[in-house]
XYZ file of N, CA, C and O in Angstrom:
776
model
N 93.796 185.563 106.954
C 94.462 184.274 106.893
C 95.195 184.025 108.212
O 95.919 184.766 108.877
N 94.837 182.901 108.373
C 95.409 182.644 109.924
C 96.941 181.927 109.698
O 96.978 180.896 109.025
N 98.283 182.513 110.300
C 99.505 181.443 110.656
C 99.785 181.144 111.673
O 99.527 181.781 112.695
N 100.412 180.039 111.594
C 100.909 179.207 112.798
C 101.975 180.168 113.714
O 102.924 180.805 113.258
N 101.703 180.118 114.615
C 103.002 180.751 115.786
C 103.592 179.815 116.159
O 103.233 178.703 116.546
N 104.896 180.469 115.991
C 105.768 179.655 117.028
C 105.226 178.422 117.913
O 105.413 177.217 117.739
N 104.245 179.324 119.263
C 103.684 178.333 120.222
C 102.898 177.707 119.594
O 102.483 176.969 120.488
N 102.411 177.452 118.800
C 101.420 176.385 118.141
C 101.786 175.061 117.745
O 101.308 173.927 117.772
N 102.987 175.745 117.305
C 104.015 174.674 116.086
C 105.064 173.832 117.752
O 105.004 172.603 117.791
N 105.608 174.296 118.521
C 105.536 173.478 119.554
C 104.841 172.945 120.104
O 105.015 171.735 120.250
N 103.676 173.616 120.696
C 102.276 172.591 121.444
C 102.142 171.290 119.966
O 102.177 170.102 120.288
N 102.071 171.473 119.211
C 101.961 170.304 117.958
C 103.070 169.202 118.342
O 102.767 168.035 118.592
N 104.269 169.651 118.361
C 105.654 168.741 118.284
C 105.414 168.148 119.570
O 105.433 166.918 119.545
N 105.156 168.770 120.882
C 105.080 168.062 122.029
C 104.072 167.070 122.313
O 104.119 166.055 123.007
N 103.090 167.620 121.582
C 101.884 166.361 121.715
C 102.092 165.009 120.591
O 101.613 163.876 120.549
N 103.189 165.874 119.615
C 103.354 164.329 118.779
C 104.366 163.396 119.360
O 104.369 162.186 119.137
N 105.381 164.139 120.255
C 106.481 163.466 120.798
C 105.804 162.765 121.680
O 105.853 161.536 121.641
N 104.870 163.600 122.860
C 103.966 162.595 123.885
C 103.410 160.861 123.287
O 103.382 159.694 123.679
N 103.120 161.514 122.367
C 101.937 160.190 121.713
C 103.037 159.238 121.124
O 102.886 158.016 121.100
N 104.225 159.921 120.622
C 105.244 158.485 120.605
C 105.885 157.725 121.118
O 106.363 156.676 120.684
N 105.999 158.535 122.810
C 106.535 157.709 124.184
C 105.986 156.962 124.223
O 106.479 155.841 124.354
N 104.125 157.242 124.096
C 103.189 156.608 124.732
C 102.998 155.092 124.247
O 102.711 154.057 124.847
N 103.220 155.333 123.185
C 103.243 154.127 121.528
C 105.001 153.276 121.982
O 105.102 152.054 122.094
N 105.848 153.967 122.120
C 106.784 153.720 122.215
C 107.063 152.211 123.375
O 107.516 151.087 123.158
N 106.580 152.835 124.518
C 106.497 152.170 126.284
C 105.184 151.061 125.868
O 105.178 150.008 126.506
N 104.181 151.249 124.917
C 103.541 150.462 124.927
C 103.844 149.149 124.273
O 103.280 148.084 124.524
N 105.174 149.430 123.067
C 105.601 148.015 122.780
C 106.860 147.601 123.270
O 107.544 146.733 122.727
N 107.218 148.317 124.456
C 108.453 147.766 125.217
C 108.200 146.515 126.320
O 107.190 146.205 126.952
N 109.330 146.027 126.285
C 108.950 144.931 127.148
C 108.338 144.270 128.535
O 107.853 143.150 128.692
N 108.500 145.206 129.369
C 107.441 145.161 130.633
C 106.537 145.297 130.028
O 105.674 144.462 130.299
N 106.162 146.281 128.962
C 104.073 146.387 129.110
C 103.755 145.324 128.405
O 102.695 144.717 128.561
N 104.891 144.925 127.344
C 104.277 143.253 126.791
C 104.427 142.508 128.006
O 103.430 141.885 128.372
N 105.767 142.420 128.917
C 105.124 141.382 129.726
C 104.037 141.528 130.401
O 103.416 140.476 130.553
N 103.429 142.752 131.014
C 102.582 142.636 131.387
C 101.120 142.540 131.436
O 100.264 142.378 132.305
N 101.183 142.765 129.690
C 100.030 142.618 129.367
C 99.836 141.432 128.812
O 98.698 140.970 128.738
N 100.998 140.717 128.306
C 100.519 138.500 128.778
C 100.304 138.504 129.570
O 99.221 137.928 129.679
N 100.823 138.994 130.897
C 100.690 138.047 132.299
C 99.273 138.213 132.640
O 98.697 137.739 133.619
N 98.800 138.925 131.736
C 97.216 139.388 132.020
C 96.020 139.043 131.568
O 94.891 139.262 132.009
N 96.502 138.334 130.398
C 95.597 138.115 129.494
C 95.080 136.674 129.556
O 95.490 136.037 130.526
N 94.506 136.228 128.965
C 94.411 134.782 129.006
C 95.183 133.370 128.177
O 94.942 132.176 127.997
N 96.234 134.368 127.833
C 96.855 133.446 127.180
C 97.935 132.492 128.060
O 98.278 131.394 127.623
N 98.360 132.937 129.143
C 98.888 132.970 130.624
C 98.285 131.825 131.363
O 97.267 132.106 131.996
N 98.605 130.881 131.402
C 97.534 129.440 131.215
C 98.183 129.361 133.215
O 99.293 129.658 133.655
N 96.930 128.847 133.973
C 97.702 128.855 135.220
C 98.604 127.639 135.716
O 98.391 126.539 135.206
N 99.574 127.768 136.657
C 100.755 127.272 136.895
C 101.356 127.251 135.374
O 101.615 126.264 134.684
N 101.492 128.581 135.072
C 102.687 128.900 133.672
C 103.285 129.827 134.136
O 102.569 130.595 134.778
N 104.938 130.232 134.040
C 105.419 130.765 134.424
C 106.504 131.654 133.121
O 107.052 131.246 132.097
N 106.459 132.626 133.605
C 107.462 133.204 132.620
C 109.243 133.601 132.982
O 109.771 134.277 133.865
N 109.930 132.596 131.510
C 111.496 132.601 131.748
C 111.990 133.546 131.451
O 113.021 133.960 131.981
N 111.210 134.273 130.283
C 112.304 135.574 129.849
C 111.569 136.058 128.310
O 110.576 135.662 127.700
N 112.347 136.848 128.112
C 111.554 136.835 125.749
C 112.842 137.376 125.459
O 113.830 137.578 126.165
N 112.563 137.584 124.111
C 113.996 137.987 122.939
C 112.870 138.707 122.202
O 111.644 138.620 122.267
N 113.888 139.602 121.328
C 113.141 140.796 120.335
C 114.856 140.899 119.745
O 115.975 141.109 120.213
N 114.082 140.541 118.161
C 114.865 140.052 117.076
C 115.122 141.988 116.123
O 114.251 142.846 116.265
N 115.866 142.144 115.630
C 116.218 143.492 114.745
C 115.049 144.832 115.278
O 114.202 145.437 114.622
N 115.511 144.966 116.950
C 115.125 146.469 117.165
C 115.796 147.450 116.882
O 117.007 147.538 117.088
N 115.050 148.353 116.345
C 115.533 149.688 115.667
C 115.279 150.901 116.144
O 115.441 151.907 115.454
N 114.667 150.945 117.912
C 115.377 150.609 118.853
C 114.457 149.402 119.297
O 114.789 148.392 119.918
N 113.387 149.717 118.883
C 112.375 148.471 119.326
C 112.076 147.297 118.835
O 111.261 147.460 117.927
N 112.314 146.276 118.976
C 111.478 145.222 117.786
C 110.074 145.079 117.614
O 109.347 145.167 118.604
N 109.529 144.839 116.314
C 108.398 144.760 115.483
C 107.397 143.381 116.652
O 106.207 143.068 116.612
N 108.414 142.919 117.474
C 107.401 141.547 118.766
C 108.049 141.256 119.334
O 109.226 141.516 119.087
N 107.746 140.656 120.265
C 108.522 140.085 121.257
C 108.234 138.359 121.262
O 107.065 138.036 121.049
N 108.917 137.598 121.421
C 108.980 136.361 122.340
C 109.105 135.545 123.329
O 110.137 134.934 123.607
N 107.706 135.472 124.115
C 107.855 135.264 125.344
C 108.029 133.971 125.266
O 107.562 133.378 124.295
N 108.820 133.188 126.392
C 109.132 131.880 126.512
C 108.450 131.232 127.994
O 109.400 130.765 128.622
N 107.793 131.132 128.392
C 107.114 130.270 129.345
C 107.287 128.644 129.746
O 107.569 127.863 128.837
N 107.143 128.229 130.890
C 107.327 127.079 131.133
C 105.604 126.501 132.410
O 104.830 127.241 133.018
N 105.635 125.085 132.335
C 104.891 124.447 132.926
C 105.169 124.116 134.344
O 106.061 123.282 134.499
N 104.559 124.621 135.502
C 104.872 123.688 136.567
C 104.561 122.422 136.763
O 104.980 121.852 137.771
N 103.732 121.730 135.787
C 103.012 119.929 135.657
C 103.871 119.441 134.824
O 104.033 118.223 134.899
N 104.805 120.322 133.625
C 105.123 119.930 132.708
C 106.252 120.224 132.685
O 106.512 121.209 131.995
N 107.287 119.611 133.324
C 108.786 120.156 133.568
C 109.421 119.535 132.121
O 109.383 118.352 131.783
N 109.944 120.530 131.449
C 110.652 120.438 130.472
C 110.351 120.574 128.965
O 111.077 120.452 127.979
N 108.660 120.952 129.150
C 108.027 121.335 128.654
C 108.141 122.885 128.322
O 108.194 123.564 129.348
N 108.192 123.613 127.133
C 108.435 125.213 127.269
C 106.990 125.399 126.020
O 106.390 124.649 125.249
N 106.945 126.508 126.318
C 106.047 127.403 124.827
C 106.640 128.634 124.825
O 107.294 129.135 125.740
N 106.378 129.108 123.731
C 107.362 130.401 123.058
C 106.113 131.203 122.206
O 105.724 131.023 121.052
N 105.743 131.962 123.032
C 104.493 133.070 122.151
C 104.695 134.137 121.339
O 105.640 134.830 121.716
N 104.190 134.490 120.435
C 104.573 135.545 119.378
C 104.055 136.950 120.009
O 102.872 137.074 119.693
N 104.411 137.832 120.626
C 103.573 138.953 120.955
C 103.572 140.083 120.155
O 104.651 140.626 120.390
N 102.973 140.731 119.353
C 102.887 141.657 118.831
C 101.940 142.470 119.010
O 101.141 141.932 119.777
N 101.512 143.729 118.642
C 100.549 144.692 118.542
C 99.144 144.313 119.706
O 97.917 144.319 119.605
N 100.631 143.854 121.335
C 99.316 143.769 122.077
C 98.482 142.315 122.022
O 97.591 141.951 122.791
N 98.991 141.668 120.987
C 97.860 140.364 120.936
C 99.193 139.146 120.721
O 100.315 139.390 120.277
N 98.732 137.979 121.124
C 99.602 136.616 121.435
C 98.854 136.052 119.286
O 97.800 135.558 118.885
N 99.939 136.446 118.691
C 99.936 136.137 117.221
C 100.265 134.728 116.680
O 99.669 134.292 115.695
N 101.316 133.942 117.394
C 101.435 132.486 117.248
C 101.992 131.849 118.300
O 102.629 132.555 119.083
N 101.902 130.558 118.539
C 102.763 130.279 119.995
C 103.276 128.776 119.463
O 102.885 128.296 118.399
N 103.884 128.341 120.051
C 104.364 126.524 119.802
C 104.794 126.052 121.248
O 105.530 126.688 122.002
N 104.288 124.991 121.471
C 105.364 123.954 122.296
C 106.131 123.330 122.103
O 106.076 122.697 121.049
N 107.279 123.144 122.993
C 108.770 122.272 122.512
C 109.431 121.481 123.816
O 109.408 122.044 124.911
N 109.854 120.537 123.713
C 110.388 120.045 124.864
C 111.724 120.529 125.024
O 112.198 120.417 123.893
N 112.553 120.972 125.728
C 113.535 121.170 126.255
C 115.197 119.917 125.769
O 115.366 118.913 126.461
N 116.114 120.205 124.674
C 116.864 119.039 124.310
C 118.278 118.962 125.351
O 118.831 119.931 125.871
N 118.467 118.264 125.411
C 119.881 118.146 126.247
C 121.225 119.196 126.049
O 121.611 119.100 124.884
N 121.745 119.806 126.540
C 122.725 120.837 125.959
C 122.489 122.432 125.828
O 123.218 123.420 125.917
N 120.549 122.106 125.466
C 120.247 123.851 125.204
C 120.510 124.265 126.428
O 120.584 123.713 127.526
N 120.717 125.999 125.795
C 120.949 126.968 127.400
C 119.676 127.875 127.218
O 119.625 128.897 126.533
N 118.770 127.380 127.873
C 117.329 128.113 127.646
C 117.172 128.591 129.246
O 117.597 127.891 130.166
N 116.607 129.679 129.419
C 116.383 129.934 130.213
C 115.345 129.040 131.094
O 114.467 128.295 130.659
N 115.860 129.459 133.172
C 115.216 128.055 133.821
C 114.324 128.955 134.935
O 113.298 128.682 135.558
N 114.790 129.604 134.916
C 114.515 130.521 136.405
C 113.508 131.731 135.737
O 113.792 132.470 134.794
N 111.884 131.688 136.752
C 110.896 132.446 136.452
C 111.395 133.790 136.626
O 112.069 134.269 137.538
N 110.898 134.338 135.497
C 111.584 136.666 135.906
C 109.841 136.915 137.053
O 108.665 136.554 137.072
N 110.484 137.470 137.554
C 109.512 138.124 138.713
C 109.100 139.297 137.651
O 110.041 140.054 137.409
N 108.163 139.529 137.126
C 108.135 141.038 136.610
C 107.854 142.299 137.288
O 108.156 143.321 136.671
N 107.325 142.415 138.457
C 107.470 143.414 139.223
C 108.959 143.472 139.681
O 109.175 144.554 140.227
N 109.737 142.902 139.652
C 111.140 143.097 139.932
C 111.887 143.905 138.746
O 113.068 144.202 138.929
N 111.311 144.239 137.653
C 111.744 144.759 136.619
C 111.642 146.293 136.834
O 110.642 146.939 137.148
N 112.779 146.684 136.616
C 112.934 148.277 136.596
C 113.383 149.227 135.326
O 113.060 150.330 134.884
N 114.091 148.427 135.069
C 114.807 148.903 133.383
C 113.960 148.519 132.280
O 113.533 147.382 132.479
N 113.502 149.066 131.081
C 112.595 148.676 130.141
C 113.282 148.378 129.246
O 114.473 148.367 129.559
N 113.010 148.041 127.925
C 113.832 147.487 127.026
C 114.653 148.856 125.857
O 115.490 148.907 124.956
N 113.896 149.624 126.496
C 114.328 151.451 125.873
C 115.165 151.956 126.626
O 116.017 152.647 126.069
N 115.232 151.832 127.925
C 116.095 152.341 128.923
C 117.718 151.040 128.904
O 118.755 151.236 129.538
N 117.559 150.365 128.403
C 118.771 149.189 127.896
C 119.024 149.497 126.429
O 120.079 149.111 125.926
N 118.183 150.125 125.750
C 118.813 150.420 124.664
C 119.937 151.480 124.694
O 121.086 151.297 124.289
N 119.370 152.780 125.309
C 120.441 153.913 125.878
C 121.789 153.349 126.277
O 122.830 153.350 125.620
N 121.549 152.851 127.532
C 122.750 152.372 127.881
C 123.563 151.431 127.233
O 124.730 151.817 127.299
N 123.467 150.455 126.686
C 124.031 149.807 125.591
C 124.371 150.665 124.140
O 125.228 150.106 123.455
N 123.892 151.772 123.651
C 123.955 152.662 122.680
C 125.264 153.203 123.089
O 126.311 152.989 122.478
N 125.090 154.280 124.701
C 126.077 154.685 125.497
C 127.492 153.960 125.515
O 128.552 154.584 125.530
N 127.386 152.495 125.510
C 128.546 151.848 125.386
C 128.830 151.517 124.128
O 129.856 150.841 124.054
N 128.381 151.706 123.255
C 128.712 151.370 121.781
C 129.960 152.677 121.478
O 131.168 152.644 121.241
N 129.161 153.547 121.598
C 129.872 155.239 121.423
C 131.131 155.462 122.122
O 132.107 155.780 121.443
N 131.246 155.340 123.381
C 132.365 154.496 123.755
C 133.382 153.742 123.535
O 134.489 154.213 123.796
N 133.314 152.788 123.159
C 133.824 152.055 121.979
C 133.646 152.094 119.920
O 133.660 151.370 118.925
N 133.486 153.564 120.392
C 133.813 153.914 118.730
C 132.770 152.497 117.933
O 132.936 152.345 116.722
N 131.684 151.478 118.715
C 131.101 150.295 117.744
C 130.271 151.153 117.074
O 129.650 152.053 117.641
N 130.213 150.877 115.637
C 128.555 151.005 114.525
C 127.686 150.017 114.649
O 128.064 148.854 114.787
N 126.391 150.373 114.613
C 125.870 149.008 114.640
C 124.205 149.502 114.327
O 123.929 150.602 114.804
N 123.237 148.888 113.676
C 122.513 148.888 113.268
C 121.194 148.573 113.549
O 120.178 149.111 113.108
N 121.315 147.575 114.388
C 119.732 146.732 115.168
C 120.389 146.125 116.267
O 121.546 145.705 116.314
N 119.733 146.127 116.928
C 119.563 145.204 118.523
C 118.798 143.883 118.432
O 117.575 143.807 118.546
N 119.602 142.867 118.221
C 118.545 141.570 119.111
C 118.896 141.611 121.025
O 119.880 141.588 121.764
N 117.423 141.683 121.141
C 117.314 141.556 122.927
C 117.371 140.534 123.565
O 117.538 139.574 122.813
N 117.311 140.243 124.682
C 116.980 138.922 125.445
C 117.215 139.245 127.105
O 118.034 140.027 127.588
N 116.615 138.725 127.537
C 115.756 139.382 129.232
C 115.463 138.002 129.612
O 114.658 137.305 128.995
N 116.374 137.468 131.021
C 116.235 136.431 131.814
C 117.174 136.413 132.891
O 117.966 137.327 133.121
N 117.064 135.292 133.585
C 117.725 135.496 134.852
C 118.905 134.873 135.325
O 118.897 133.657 135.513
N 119.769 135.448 135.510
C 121.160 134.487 135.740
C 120.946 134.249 136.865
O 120.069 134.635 137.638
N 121.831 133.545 136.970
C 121.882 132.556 137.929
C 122.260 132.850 139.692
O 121.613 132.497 140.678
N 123.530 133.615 139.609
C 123.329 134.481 140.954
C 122.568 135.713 141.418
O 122.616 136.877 141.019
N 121.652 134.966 142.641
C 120.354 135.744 142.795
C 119.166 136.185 141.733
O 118.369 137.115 141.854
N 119.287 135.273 140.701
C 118.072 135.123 140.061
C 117.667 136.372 139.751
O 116.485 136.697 139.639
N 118.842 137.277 139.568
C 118.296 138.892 139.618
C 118.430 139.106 137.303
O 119.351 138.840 136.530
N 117.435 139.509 137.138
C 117.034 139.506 135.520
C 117.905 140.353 134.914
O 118.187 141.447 135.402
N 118.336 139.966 133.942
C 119.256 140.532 133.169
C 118.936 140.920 131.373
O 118.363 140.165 130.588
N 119.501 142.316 131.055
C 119.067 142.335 129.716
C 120.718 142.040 129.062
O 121.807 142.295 129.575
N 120.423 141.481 127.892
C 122.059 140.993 126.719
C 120.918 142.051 125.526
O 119.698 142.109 125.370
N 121.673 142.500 125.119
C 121.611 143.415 123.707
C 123.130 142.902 123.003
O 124.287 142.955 123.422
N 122.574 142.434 121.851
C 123.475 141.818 120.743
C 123.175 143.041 120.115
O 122.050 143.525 119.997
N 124.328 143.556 119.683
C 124.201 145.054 118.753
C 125.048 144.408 117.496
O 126.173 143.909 117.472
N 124.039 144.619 116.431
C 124.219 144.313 115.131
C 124.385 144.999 114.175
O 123.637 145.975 114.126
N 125.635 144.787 112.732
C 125.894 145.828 112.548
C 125.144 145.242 110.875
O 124.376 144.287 110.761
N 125.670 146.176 109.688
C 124.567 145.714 108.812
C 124.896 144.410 107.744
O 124.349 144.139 106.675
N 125.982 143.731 108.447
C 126.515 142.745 107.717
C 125.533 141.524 108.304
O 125.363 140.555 107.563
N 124.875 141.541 109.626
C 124.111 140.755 110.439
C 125.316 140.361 111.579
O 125.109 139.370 112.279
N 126.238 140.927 111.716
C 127.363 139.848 112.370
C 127.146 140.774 113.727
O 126.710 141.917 113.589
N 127.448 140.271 114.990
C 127.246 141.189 116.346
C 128.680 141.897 116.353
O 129.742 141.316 116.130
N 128.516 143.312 116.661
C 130.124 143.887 117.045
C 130.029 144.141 118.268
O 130.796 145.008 118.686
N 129.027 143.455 119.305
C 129.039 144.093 120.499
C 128.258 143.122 121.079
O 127.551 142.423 120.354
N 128.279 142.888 122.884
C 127.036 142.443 123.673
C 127.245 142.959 124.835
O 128.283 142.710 125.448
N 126.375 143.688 125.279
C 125.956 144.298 126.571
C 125.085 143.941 127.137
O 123.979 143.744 126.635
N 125.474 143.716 128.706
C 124.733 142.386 129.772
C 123.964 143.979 131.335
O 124.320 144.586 132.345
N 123.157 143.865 130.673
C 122.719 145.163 131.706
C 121.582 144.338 132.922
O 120.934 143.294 132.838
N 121.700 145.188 133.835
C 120.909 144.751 134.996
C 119.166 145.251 134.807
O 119.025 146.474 134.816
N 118.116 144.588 134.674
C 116.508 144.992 134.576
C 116.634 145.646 135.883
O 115.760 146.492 136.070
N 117.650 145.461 137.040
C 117.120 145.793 138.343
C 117.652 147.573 138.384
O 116.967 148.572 138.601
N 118.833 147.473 138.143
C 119.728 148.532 138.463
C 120.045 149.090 137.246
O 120.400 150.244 137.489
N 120.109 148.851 135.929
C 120.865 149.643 134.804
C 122.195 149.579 134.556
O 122.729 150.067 133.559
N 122.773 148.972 135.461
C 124.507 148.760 135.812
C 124.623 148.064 134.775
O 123.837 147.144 134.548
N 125.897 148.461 133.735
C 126.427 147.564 133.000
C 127.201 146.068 133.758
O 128.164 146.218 134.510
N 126.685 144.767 133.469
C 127.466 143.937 133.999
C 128.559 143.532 133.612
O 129.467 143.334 134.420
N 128.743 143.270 131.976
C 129.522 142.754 131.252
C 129.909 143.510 130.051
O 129.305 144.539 129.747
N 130.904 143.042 129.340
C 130.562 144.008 127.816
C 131.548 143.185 126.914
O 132.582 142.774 127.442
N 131.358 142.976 125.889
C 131.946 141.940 125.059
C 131.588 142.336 123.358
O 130.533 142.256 122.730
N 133.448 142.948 122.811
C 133.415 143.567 121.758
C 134.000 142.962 120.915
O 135.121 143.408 120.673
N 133.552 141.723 120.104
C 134.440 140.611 119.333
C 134.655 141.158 118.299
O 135.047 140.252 117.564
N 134.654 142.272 117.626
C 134.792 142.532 116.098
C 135.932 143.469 116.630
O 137.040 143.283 116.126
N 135.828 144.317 117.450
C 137.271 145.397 117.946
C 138.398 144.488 118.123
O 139.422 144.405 117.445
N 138.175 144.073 118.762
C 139.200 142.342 119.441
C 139.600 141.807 118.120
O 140.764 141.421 118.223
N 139.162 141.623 116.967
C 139.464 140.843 115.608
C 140.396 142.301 115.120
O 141.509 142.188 114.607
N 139.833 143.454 115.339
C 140.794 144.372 114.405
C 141.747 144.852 115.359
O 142.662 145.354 114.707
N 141.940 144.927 116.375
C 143.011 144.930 117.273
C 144.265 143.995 117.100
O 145.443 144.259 116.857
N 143.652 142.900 117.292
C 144.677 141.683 116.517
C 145.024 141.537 114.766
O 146.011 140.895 114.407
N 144.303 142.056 113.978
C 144.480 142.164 112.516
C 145.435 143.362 112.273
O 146.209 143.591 111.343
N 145.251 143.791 112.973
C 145.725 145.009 112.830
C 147.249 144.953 112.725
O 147.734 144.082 113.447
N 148.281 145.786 111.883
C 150.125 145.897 111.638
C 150.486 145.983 112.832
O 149.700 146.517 113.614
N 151.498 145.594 113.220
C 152.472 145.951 114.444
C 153.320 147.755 113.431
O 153.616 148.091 112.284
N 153.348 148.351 114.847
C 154.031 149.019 114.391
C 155.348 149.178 114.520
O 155.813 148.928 115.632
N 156.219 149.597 113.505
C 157.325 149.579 113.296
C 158.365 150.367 114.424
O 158.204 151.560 114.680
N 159.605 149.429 115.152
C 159.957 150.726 116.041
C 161.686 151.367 116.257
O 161.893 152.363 116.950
């Protein structure tokens, strides 16, 4: 009767861990963007503003890419990406007031993945003592130097955000950090007696 050794039972774990990076990076957000920007769904003079990924756990179940027209200013479409394939898309015109993203993401300018913003935003949760449950994402470009930015809304299981972390796609640098539920119990909180 043959048993497993030790080295067996690792060579197993490492090749299953391999194959879940691999799975992992494949539904993170550069390889979705880059595998729209590739495909034919990528209509020419279309440009891409940014996407969102709704309850990642660390990842979300798709992404939403948001695209715009260079013939068709004000014109946007919003594609469903999932499992690798463009699943639904819509067009919408642009209403007065929205804050939609304006400025095309360069995607070779992207360095940080949407896993490598999860860490660091996780990193700052722990930090701040936040719980939190799912990540909604969102990846676009502010405004000075057009340099792309990830916001992770960290959600806790009430749906309410206890956190948002504004990380750099370029650098990883936390930019911002904004903890409205600490801030509510800070202020709720007794004075103490002196």
């Amino acid at each position: 009767m043959l048993r497993p050794t030790p080295y067996g039972l690792i060579i197993v774990l490492l090749i299953s861990f391999c194959g879940l990076s691999i799975a992992d990076d494949r539904n993170g957000a550069i390889s979705s963007l880059k595998r729209f920007a590739a495909s034919e769904h990528l209509e020419k003079g279309e440009a891409i503003l940014g996407l969102v990924g709704f309850y990642g756990d660390p990842a979300p179940p798709q992404w939403l890419i948001l695209t715009t027209f260079e013939e068709k200013p004000g014109i946007l479409r919003e594609a469903v990406f999932a499992r690798g394939n463009v699943v639904a898309q819509r067009k919408f015109k642009v209403l007065p007031g929205q804050d939609l993203p304006h400025i095309p993401v360069q995607i070779e300018a992207l360095r940080i993945d949407s896993a490598k913003a999860f860490i660091v935003a996780e990193r700052a949760a722990v930090e701040k003592k936040a719980a939190f449950d799912s990540v909604h994402y969102q990846l676009r470009c502010r405004e000075a130097g057009q340099e792309p930015v990830w916001m992770l809304s960290l959600i806790n299981s009430s749906q309410v955000a206890v956190g948002v972390v504004y990380i750099s796609a370029v650098s990883g640098e936390v930019i911002r950090e904004s903890w409205p539920l600490l801030q509510k119990e800070k202020f709720a909180s007794p004075r103490s007696e002196s």
